mmCIF file of C-alpha atoms and ligand atoms in Angstrom:
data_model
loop_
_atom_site.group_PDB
_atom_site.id
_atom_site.type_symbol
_atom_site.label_atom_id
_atom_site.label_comp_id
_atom_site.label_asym_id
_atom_site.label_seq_id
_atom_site.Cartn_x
_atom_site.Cartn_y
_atom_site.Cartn_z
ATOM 1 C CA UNK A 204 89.982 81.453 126.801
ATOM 2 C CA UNK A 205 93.055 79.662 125.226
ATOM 3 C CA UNK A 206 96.345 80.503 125.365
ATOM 4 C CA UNK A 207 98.820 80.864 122.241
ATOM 5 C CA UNK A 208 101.748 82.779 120.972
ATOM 6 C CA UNK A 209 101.503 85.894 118.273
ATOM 7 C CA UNK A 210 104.355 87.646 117.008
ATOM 8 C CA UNK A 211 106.488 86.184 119.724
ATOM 9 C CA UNK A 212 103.885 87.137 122.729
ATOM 10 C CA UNK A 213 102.232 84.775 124.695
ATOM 11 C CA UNK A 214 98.571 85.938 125.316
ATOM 12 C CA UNK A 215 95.227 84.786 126.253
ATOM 13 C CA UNK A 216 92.143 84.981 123.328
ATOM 14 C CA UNK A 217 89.339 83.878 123.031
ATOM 15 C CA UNK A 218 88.270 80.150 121.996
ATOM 16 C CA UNK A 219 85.923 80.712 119.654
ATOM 17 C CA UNK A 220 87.969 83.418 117.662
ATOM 18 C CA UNK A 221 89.649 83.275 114.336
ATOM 19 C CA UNK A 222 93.265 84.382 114.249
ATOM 20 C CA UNK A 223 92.294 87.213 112.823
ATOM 21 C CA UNK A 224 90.112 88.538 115.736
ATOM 22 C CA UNK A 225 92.705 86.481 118.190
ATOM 23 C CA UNK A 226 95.375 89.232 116.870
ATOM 24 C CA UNK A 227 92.898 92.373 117.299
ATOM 25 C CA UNK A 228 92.178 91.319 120.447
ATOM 26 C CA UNK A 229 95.941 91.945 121.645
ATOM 27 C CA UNK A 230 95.933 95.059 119.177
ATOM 28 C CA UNK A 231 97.167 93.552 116.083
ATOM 29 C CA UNK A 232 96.305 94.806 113.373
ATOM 30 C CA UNK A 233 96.373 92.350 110.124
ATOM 31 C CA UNK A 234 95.255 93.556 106.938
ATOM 32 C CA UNK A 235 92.561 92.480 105.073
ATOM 33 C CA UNK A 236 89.795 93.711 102.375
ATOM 34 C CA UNK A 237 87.080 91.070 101.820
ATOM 35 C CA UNK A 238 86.776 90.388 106.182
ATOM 36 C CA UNK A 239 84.111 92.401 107.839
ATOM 37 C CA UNK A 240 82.787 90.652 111.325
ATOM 38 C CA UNK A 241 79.460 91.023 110.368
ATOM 39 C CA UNK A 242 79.289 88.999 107.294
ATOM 40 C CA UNK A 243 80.080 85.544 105.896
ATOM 41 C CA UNK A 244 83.876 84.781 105.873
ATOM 42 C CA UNK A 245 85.111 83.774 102.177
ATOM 43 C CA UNK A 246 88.910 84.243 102.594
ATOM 44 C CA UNK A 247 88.684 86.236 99.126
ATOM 45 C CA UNK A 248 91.456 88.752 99.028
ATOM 46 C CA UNK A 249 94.446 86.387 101.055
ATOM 47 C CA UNK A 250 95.907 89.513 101.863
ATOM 48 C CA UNK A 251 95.078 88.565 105.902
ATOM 49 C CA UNK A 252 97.765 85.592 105.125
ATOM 50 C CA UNK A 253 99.940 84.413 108.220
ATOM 51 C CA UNK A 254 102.582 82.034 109.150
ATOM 52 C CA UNK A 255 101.580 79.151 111.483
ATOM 53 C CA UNK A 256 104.053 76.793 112.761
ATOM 54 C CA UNK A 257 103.260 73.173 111.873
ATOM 55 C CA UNK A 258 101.689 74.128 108.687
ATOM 56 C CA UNK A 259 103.693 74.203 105.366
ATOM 57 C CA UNK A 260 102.011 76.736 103.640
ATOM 58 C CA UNK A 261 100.529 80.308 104.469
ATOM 59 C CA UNK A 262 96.761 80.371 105.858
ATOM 60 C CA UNK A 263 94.546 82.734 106.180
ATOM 61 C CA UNK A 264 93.774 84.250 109.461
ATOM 62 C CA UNK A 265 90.287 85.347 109.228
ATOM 63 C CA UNK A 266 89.143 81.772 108.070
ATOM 64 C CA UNK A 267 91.707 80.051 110.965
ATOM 65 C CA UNK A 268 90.207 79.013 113.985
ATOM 66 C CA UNK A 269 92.701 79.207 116.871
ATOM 67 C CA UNK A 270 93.440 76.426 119.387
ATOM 68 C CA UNK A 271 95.529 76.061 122.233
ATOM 69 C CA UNK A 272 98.972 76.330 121.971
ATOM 70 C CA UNK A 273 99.156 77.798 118.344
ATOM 71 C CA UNK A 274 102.309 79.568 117.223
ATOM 72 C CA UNK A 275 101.454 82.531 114.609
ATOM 73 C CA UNK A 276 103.345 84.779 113.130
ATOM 74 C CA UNK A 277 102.080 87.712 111.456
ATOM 75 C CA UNK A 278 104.710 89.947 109.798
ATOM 76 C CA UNK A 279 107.747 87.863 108.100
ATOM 77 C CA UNK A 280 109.518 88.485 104.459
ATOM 78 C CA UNK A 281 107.908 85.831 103.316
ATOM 79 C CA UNK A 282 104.144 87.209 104.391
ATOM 80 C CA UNK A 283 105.206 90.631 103.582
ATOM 81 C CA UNK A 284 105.746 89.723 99.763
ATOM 82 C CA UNK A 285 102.530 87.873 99.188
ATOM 83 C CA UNK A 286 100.772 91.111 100.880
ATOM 84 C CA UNK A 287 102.966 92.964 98.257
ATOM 85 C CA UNK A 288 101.946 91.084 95.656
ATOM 86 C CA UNK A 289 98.070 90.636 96.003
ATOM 87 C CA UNK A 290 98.079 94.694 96.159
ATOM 88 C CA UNK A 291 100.411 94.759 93.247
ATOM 89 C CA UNK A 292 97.859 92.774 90.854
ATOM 90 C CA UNK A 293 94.866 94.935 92.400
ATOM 91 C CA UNK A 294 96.330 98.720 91.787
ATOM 92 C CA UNK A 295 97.836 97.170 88.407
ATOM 93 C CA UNK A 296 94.321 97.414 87.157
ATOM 94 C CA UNK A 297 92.920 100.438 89.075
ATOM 95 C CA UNK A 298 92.791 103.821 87.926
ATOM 96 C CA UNK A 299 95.235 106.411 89.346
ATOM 97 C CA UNK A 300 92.449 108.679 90.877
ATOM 98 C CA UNK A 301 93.246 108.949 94.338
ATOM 99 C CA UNK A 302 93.709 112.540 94.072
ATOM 100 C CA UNK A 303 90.290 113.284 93.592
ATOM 101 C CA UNK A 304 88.308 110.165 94.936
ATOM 102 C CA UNK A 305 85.621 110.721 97.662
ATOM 103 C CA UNK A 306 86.984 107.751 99.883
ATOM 104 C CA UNK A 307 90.908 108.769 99.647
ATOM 105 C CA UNK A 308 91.527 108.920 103.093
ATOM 106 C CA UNK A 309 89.902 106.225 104.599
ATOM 107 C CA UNK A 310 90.346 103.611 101.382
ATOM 108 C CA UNK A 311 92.024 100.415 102.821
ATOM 109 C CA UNK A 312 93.592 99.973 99.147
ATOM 110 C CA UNK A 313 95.067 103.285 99.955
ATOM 111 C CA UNK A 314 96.126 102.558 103.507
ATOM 112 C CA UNK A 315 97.228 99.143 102.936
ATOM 113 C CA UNK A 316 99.150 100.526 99.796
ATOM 114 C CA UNK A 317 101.172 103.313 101.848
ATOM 115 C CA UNK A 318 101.908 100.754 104.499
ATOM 116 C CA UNK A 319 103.297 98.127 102.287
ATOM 117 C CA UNK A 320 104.968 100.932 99.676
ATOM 118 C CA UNK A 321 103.264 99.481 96.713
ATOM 119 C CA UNK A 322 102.677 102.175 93.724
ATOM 120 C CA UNK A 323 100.555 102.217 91.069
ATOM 121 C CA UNK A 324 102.848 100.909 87.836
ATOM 122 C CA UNK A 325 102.171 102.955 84.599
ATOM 123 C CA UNK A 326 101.866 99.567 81.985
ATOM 124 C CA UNK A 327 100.225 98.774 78.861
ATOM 125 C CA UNK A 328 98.336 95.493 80.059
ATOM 126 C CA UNK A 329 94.316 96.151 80.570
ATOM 127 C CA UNK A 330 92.027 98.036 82.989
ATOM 128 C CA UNK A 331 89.303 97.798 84.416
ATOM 129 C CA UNK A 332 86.555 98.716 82.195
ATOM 130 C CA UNK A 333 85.416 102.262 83.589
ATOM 131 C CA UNK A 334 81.625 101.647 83.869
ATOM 132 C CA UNK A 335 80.174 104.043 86.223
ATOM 133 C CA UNK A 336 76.349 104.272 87.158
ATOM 134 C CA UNK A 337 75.367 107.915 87.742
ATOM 135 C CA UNK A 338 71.901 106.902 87.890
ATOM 136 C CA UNK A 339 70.792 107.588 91.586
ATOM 137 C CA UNK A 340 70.589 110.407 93.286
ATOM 138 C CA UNK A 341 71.880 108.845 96.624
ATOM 139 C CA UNK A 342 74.765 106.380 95.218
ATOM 140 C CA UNK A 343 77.684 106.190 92.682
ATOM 141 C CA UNK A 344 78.871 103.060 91.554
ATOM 142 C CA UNK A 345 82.510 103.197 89.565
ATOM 143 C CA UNK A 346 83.627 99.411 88.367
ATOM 144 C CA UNK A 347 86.836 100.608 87.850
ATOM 145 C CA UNK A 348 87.518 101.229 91.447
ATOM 146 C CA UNK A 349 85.952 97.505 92.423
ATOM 147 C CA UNK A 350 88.685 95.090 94.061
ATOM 148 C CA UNK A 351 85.507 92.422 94.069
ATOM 149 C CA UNK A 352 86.042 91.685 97.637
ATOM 150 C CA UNK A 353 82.872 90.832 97.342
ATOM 151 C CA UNK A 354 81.507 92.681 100.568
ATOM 152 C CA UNK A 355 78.332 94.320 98.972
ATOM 153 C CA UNK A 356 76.706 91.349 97.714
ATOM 154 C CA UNK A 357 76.841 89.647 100.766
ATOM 155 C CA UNK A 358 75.807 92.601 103.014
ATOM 156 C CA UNK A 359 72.762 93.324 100.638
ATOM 157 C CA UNK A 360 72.019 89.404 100.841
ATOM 158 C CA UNK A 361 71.798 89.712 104.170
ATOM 159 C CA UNK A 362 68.354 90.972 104.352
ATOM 160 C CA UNK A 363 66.073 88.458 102.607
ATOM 161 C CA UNK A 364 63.350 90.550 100.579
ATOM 162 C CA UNK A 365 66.782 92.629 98.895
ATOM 163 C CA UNK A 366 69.498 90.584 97.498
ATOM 164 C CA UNK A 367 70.065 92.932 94.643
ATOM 165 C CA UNK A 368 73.915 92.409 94.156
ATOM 166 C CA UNK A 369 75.360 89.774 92.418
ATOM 167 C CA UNK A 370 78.821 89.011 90.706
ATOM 168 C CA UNK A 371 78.296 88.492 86.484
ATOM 169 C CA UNK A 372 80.865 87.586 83.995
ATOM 170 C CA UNK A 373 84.292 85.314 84.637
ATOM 171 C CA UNK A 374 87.202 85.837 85.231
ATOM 172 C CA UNK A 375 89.211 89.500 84.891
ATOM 173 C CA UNK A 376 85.578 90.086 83.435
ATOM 174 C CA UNK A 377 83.962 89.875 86.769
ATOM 175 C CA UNK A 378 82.175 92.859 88.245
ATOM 176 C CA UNK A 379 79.084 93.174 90.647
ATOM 177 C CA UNK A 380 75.795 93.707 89.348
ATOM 178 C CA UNK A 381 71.969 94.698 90.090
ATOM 179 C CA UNK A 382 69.580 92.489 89.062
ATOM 180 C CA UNK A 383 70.033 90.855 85.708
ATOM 181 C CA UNK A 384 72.585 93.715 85.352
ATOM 182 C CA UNK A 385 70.155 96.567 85.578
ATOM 183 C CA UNK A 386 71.144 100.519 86.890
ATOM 184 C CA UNK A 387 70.788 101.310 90.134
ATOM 185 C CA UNK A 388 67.774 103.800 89.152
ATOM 186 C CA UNK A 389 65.699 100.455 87.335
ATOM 187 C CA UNK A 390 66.867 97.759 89.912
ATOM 188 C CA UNK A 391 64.988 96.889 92.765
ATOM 189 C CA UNK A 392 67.651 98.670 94.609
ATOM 190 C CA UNK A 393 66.463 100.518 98.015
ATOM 191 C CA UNK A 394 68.700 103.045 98.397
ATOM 192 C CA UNK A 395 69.604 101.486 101.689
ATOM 193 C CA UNK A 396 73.475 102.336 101.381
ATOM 194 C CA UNK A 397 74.287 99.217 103.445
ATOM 195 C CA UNK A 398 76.825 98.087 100.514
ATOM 196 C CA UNK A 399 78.089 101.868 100.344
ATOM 197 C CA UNK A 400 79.049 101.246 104.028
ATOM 198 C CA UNK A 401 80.983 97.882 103.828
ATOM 199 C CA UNK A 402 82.637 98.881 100.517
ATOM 200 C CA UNK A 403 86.535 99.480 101.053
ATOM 201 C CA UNK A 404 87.347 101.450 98.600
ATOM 202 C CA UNK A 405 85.637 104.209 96.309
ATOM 203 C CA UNK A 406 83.701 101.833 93.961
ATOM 204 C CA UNK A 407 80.173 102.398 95.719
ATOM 205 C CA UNK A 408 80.159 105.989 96.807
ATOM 206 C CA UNK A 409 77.268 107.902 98.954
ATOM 207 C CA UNK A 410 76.429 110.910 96.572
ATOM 208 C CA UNK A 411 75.259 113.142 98.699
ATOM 209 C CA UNK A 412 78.767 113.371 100.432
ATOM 210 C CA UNK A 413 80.075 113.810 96.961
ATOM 211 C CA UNK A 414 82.655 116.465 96.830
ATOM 212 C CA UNK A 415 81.554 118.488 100.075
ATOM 213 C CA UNK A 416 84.360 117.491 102.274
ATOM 214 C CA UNK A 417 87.708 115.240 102.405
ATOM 215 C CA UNK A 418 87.339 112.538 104.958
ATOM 216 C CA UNK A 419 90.879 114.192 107.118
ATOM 217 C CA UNK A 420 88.735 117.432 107.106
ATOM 218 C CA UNK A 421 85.383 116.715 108.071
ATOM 219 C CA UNK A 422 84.546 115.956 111.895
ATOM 220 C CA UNK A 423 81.836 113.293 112.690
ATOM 221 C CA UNK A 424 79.577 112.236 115.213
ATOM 222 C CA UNK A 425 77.851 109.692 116.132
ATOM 223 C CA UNK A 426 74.170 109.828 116.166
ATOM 224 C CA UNK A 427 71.106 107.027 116.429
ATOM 225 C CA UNK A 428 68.307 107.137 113.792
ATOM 226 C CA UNK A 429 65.095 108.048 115.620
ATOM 227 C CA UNK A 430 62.822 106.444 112.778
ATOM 228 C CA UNK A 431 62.242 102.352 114.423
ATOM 229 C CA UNK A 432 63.329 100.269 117.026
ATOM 230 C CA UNK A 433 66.757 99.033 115.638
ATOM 231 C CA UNK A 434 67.741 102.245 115.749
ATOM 232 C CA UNK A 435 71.097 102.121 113.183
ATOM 233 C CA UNK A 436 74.643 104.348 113.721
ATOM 234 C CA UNK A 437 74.794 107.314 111.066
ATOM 235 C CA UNK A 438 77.769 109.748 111.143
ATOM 236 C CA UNK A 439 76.794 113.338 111.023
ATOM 237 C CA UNK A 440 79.382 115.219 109.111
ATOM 238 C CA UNK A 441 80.275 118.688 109.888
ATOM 239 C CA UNK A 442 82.920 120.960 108.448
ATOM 240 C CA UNK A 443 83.763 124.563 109.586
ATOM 241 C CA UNK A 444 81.225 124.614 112.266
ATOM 242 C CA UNK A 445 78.313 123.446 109.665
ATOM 243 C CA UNK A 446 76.916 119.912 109.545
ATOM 244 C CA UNK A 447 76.939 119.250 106.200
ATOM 245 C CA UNK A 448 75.688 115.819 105.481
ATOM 246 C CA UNK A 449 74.948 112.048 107.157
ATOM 247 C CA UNK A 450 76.763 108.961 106.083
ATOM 248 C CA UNK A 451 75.482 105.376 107.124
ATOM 249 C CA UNK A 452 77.843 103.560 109.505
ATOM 250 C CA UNK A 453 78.224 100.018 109.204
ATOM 251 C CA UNK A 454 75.388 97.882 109.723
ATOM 252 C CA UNK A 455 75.239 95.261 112.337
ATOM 253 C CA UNK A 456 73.197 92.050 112.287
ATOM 254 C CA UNK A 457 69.272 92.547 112.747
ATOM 255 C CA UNK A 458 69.814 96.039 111.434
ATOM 256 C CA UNK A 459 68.595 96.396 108.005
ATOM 257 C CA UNK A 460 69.450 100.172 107.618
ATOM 258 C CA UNK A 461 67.064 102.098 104.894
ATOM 259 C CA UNK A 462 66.629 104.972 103.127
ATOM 260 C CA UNK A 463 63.772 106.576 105.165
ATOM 261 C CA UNK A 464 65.833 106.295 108.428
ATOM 262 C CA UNK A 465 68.877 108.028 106.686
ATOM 263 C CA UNK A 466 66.791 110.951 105.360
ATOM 264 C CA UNK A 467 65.130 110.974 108.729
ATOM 265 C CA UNK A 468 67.973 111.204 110.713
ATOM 266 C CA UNK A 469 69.429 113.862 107.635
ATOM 267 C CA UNK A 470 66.457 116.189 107.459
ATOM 268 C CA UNK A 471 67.045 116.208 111.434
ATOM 269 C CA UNK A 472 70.798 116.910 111.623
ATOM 270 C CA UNK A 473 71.968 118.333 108.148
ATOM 271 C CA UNK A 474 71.657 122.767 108.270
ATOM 272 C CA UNK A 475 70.722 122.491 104.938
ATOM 273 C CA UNK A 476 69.706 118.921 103.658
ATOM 274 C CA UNK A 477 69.314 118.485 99.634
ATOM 275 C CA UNK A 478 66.148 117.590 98.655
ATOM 276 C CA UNK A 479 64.820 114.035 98.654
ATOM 277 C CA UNK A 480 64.202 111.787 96.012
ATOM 278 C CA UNK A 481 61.654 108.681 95.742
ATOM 279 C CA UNK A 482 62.079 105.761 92.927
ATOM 280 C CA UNK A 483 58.824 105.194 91.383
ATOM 281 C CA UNK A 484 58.208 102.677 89.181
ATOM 282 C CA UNK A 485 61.830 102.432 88.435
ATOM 283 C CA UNK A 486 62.501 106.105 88.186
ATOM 284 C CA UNK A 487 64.024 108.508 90.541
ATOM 285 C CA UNK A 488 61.889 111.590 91.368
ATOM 286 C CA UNK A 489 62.317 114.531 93.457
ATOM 287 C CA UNK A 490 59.583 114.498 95.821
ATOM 288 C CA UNK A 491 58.889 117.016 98.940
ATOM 289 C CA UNK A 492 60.095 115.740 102.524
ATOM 290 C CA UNK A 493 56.706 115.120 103.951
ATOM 291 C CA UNK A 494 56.602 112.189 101.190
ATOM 292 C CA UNK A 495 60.236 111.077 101.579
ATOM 293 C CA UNK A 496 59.447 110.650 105.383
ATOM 294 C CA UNK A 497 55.931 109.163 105.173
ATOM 295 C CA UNK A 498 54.594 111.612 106.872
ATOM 296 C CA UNK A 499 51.287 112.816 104.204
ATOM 297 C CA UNK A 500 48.793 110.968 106.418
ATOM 298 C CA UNK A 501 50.139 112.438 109.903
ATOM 299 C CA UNK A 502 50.116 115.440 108.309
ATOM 300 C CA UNK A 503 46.867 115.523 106.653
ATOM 301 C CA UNK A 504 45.458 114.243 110.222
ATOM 302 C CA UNK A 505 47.183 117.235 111.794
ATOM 303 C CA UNK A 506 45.493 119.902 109.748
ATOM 304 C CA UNK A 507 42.299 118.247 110.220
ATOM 305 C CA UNK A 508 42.671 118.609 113.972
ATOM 306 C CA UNK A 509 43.715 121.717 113.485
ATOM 307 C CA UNK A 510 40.453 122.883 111.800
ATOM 308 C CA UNK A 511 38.659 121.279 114.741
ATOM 309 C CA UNK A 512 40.323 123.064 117.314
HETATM 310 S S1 SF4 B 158 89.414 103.641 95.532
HETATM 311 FE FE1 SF4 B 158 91.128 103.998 96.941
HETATM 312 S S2 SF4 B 158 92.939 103.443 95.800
HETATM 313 FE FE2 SF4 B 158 91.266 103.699 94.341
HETATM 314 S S3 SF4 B 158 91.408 105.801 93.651
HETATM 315 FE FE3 SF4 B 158 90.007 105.787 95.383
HETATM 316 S S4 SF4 B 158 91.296 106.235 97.173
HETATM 317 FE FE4 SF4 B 158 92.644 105.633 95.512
HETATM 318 S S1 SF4 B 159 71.735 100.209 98.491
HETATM 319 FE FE1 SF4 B 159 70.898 98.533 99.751
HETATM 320 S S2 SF4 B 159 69.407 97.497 98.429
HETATM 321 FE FE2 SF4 B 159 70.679 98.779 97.103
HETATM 322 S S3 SF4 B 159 72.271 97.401 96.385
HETATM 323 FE FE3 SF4 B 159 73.085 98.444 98.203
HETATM 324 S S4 SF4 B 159 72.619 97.100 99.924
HETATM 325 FE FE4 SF4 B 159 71.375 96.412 98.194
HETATM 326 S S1 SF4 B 160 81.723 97.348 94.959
HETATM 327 FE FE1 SF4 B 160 83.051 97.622 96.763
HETATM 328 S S2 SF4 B 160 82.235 96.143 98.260
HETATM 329 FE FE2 SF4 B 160 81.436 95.534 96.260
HETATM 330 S S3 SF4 B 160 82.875 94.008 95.499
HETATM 331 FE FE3 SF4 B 160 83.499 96.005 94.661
HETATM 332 S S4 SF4 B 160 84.995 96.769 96.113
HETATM 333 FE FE4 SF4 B 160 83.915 95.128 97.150
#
């Protein structure tokens, strides 16, 4: 442990944490929408900016290591405009759609937004280009809604035979794509949803949530799939006493989440779960749920036995 002084309190952190972490650790909060502890840290968004004393500039807590006897401050005018600012250039390309967008609710854009009173500005200058990839069954990608944070590509990179995401173009032309820019139907996409998970705001959507319940409304629990070992977090999501669908929770390291485990771990908990669908040969087909979980061979084996019997 170390000791050091946030926001005017002295406390004891850990060594090894960034200031970041140092400042959850005595419940402060600091915003920030490219950080996730799981992955790489790339200091993207520099909305999780600080004051440190001895340094001239502003620095970035998740990337700052602390050390003993450091002086932070997290809230000042000076941070508070910067904060301003970043969201300012992000909702100044961003459609207006937070009325009717599956993550309202629990979009850090959003939350951030409210909490620092920054609006979206009506002006002429350009948008996002509204690209949005309705090709799977199980995920909705809108590039209009992407901030780039960047938190997909390295969450899919994470498990060596995927690394499907990648950033393409320059500049405000930027945007995160499959493959050599292919759909997420004809990419070697899994269906895995770990991207969907880590994504902070409503560009990467789970579809089969889609329009069944705001996130204030629904209740979740917790549940662990059953399918292998690693045994990865789902919510179960119920609404007026049903449970109407299961969302991936965040994966951590050494779990690789997938698509069998999630329809596992739906078909068990969902009253009325929609029917699967299986990519073959780069198309998506609808396909019984004795194929989506593996199961033909145990079941063929079954009615074999049974005949025996
Ligand atoms: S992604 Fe967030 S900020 Fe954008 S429309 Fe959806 S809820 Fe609103
Ligand atoms: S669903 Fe899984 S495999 Fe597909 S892009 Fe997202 S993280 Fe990668
Ligand atoms: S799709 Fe989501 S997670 Fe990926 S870069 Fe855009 S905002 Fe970030």
């Amino acid at each position: 442990m170390i000791n050091m002084v946030i926001d005017g309190k002295k406390v004891k952190v850990s060594r090894d944490s960034t200031v970041l972490e140092a400042a959850k650790q005595v419940g402060i909060d600091i915003p920030a929408l490219c950080y996730d502890k799981n992955l790489e840290i790339v200091a993207a968004c520099r909305l999780c900016v600080v004051e440190i004393d001895g340094k001239n500039k502003l620095e970035t807590s998740c990337s700052t290591k602390v050390r003993e006897g450091m002086n932070v401050n997290t809230h000042s005018e000076k941070i508070d405009t910067v904060r301003k600012d970043v969201l300012q250039l992000l909702l100044d390309s961003h459609p207006n759609d937070c009325l009717t967008c599956q993550k309202a609710g629990e979009c850090l854009l959003q939350k951030y937004a409210y909490e620092y009173d920054v609006n979206f500005v009506k002006h002429d200058g350009a948008m996002r280009p509204h690209l949005v990839d309705t090709s799977s069954p199980y995920i909705l990608k809108d590039d209009s809604k992407c901030i780039l944070c960047g938190k997909c590509v390295r969450t899919c990179s994470e498990v060596a035979e995927r690394q499907v995401l990648a950033f393409a173009d320059r500049g405000y032309d930027t945007r995160i794509v499959l493959d050599a820019d292919q759909t997420l139907e004809t990419s070697s996409c899994v269906s895995c949803n770990r991207c969907v998970t880590v994504c902070p705001v409503g560009a990467l959507i789970d579809k089969r949530t889609l329009g069944k319940v705001r996130s204030w409304e629904g209740e979740k629990q917790v549940v662990k799939c059953k399918s292998c070992q690693y045994g990865c977090n789902f919510e179960v999501i119920k609404n007026r006493g049903k449970n109407i669908a299961v969302k991936a929770m965040e994966p951590t390291e050494g779990r690789p989440l997938c698509l069998r485990g999630r329809l596992t771990t739906e078909f068990i908990n969902v009253d009325k779960p929609e029917k699967p669908f299986r990519k073959i040969d780069g198309k998506f087909e609808e396909t019984s749920w004795t194929k989506a979980l593996g199961l033909e061979e145990v079941m063929e084996k079954m009615e074999l036995l049974k005949e025996d019997e």
